[in-house]
CSV table of C-alpha atoms in Angstrom, one decimal:
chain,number,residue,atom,x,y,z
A,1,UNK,CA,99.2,108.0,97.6
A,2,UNK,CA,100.8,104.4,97.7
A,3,UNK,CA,98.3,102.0,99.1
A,4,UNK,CA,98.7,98.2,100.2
A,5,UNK,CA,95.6,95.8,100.7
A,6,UNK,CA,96.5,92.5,102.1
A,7,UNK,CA,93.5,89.6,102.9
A,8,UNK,CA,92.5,87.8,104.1
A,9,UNK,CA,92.9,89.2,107.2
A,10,UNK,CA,93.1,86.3,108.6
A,11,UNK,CA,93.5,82.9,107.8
A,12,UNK,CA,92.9,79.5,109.6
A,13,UNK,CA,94.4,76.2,108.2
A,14,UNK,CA,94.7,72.4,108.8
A,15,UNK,CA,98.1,71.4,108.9
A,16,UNK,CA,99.5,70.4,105.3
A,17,UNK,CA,96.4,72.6,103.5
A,18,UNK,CA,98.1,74.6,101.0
A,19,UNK,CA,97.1,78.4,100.8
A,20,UNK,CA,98.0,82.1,99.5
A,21,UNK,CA,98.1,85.0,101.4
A,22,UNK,CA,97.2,88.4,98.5
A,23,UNK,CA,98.6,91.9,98.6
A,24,UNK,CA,97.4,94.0,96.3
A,25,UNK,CA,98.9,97.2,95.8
A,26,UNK,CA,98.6,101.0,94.0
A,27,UNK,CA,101.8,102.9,93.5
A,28,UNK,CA,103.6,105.2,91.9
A,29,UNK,CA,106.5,103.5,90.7
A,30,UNK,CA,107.5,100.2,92.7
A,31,UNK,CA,111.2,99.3,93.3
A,32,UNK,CA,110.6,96.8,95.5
A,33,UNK,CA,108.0,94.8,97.3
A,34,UNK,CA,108.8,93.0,100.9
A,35,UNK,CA,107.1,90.2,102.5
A,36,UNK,CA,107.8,89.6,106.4
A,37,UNK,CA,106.5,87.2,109.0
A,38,UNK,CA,105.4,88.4,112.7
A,39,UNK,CA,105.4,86.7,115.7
A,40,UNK,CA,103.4,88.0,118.6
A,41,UNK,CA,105.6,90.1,120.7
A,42,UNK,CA,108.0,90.4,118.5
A,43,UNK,CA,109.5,92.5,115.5
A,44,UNK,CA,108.8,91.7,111.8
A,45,UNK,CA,111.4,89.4,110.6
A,46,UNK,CA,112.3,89.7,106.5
A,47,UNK,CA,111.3,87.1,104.4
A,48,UNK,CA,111.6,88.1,100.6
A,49,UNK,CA,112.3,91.2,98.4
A,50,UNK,CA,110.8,91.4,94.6
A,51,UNK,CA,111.4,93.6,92.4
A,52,UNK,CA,110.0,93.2,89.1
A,53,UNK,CA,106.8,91.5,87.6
A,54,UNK,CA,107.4,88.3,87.5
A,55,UNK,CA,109.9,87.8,90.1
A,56,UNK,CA,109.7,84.6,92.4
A,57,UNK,CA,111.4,83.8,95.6
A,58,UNK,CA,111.1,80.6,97.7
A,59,UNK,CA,111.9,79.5,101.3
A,60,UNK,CA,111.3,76.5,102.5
A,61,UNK,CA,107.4,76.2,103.0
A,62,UNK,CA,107.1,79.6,101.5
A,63,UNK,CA,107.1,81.1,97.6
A,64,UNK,CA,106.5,84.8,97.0
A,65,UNK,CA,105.5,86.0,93.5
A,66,UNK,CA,104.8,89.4,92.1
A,67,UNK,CA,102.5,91.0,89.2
A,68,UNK,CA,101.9,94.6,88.1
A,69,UNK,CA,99.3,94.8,90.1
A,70,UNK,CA,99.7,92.1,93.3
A,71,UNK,CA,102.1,89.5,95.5
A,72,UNK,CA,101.5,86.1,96.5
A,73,UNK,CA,102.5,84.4,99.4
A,74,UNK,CA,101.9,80.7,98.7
A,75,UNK,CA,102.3,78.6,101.8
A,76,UNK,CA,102.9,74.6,100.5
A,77,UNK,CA,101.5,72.2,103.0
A,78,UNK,CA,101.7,74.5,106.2
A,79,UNK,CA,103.1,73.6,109.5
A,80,UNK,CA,101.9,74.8,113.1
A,81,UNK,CA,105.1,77.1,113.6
A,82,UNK,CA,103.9,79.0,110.3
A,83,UNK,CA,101.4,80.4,112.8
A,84,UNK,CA,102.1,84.3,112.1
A,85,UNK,CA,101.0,87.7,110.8
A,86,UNK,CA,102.7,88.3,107.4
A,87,UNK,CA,103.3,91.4,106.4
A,88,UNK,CA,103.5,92.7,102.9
A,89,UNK,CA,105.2,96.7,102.3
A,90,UNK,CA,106.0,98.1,98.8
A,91,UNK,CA,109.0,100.6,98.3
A,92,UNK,CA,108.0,103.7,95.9
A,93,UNK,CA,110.6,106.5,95.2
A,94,UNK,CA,111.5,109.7,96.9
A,95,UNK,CA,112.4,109.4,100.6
A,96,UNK,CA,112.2,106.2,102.3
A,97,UNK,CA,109.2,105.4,101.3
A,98,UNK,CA,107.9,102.0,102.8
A,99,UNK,CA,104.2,101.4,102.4
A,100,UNK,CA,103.4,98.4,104.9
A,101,UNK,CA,99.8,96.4,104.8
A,102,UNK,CA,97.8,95.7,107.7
A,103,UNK,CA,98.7,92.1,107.8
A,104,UNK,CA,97.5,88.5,107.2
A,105,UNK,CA,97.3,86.5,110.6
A,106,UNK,CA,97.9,82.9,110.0
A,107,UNK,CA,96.9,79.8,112.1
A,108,UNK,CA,97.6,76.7,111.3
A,109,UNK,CA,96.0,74.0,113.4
A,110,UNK,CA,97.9,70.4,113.7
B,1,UNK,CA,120.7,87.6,114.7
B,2,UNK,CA,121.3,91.5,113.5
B,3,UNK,CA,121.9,92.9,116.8
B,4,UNK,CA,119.3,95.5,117.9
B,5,UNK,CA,118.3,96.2,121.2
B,6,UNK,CA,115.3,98.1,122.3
B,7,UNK,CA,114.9,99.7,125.8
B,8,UNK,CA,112.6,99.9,127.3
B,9,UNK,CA,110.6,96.9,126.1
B,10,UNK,CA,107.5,98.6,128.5
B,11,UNK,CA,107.0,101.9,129.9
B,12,UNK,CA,103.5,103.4,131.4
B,13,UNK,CA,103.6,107.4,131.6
B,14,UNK,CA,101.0,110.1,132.2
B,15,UNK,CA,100.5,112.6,129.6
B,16,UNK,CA,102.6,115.5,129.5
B,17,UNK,CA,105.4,113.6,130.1
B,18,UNK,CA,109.1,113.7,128.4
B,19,UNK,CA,109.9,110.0,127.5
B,20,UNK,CA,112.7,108.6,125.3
B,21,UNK,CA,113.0,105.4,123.6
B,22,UNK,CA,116.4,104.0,122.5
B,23,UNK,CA,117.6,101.6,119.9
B,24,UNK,CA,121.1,100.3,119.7
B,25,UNK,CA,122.4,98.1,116.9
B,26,UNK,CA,125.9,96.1,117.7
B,27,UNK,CA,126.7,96.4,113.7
B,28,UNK,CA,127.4,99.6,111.7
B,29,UNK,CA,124.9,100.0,109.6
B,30,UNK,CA,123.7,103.5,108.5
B,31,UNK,CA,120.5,103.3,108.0
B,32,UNK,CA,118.2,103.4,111.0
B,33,UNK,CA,114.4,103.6,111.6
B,34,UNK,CA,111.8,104.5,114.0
B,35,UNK,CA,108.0,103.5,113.1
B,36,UNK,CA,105.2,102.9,115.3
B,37,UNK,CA,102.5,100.0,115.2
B,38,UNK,CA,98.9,100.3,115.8
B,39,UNK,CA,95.8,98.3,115.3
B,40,UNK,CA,94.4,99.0,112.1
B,41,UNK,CA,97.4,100.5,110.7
B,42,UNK,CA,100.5,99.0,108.9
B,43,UNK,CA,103.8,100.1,110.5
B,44,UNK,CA,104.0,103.8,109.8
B,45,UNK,CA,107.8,105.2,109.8
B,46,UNK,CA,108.1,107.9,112.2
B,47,UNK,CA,112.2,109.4,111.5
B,48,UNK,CA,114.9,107.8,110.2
B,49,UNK,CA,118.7,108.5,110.3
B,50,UNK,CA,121.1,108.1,107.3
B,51,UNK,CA,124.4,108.7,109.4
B,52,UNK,CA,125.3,110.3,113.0
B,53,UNK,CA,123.8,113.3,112.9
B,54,UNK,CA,121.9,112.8,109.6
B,55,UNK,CA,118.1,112.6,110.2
B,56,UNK,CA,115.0,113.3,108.3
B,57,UNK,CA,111.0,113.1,108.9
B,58,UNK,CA,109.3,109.9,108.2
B,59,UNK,CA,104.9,110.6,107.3
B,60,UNK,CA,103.7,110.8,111.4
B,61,UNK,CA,106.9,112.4,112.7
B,62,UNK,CA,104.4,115.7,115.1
B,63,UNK,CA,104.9,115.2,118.6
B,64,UNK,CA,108.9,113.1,117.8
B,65,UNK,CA,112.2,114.0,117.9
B,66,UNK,CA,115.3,111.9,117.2
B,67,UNK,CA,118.9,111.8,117.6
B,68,UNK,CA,121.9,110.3,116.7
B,69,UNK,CA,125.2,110.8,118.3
B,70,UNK,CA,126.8,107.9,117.6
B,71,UNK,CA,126.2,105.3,114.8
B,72,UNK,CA,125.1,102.3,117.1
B,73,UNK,CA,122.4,104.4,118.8
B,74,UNK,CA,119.2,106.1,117.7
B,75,UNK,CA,116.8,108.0,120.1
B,76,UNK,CA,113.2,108.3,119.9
B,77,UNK,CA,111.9,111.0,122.2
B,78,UNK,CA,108.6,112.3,122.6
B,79,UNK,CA,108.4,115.8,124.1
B,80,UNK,CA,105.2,115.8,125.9
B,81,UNK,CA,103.5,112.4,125.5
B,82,UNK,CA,99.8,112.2,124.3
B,83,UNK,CA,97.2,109.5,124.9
B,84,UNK,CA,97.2,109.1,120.9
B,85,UNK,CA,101.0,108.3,121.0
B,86,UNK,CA,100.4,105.5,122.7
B,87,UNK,CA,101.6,102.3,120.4
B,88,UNK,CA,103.9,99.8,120.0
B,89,UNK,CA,107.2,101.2,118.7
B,90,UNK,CA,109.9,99.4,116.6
B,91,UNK,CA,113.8,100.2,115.5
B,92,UNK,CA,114.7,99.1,112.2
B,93,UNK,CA,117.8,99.0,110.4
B,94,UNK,CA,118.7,98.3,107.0
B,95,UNK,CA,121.9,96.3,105.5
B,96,UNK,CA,121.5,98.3,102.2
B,97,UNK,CA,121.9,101.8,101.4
B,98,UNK,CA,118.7,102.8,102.5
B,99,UNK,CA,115.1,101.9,101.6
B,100,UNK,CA,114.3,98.9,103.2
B,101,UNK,CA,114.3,98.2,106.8
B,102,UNK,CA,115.6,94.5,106.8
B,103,UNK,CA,115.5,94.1,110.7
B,104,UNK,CA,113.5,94.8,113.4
B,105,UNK,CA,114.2,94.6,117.3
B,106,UNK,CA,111.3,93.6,119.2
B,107,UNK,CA,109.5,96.8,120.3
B,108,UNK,CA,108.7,98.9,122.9
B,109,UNK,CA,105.3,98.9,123.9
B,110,UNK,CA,104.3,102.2,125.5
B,111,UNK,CA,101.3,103.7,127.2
B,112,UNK,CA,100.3,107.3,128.0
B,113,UNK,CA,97.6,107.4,130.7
């Protein structure tokens, strides 16, 4: 059974302290892992897609990186609006299948 | 902005009740998605539809049904509603064939008194 581990669970920051959100992961066969953000109230928006060890993707404040074994999600000098849950899933084989974490909720205090 | 809509956004019921979600997406993608969100659980898919009339179980699908006449609309229904069904439930769709639901709308949040 695919599992996803993400911690902390949550995570409280001074504004401009760099950090990294951790999803560690056990599957059988990755093609894909996917990092969104969450805002309360609201639907998970997509940030990055990786899919090979190795792999990095960047976005502005944000840079996603991938192993065998785990993804980062380094956040470079925060901001208050990168207040969120982030949300790591990996994508195995066979039908659809999207393993999501539980989360990282993120506050970032000015 | 990709364009899906999500009604209701609330909705209290009793148990025992029929109740049916519905997700409409303004573009034409095929691939749509129904998973529900709960405390202590990552989003768990629920169905999924790969084409109008094309639908398949997702790992919690008991107690759900879905349909899909048309391409821009996917429905979630639950036959009799349970206390345990009660969550927060989100439409995805995906831009690629399949595999990875890329957008979200914003939920319905539904409880089953």
């Amino acid at each position: 059974e695919d599992q996803v581990t993400q911690s902390p669970e949550a995570l409280r920051l001074q504004e401009g302290e760099s950090s990294s959100l951790n999803c560690s992961y056990t599957v059988s066969g990755l093609r894909g892992l996917f990092w969104y953000r969450q805002d309360p109230g609201k639907g998970p928006e997509f940030l990055f897609t990786l899919y090979s060890a190795g792999e990095e993707k960047e976005k502005e404040r944000l840079k996603a990186t991938l192993t065998k074994k785990e993804s980062f999600l380094h956040i470079t000098a925060p901001k208050p609006e990168d207040s969120a849950t982030y949300l790591c899933a990996v994508f195995s084989g066979g039908y659809q299948k999207v393993t999501f974490g539980t989360g990282t909720k993120l506050q970032v205090i000015p | 902005d990709a364009g899906i809509t999500q009604s209701p956004r609330h909705k209290v019921t009793e148990t025992g009740t029929p109740v049916t979600l519905r997700c409409h997406q303004t573009e034409n993608h095929r691939y749509m998605y129904w998973y529900r969100q709960d405390p202590g659980h990552g989003l768990r898919l629920i169905h999924y539809s790969y084409g109008v009339k094309d639908t398949d179980k997702g790992e919690v699908s008991d107690g759900y049904s879905v349909s899909r006449s048309k391409t821009e609309d996917f429905l979630l229904t639950l036959e009799s509603a349970t206390s345990s069904q009660t969550s927060v439930y989100f439409c995805a769709i995906s831009e690629s064939d399949g595999g990875q639901p890329q957008h979200f709308g914003d939920g319905t949040r539904l409880s089953i008194l």
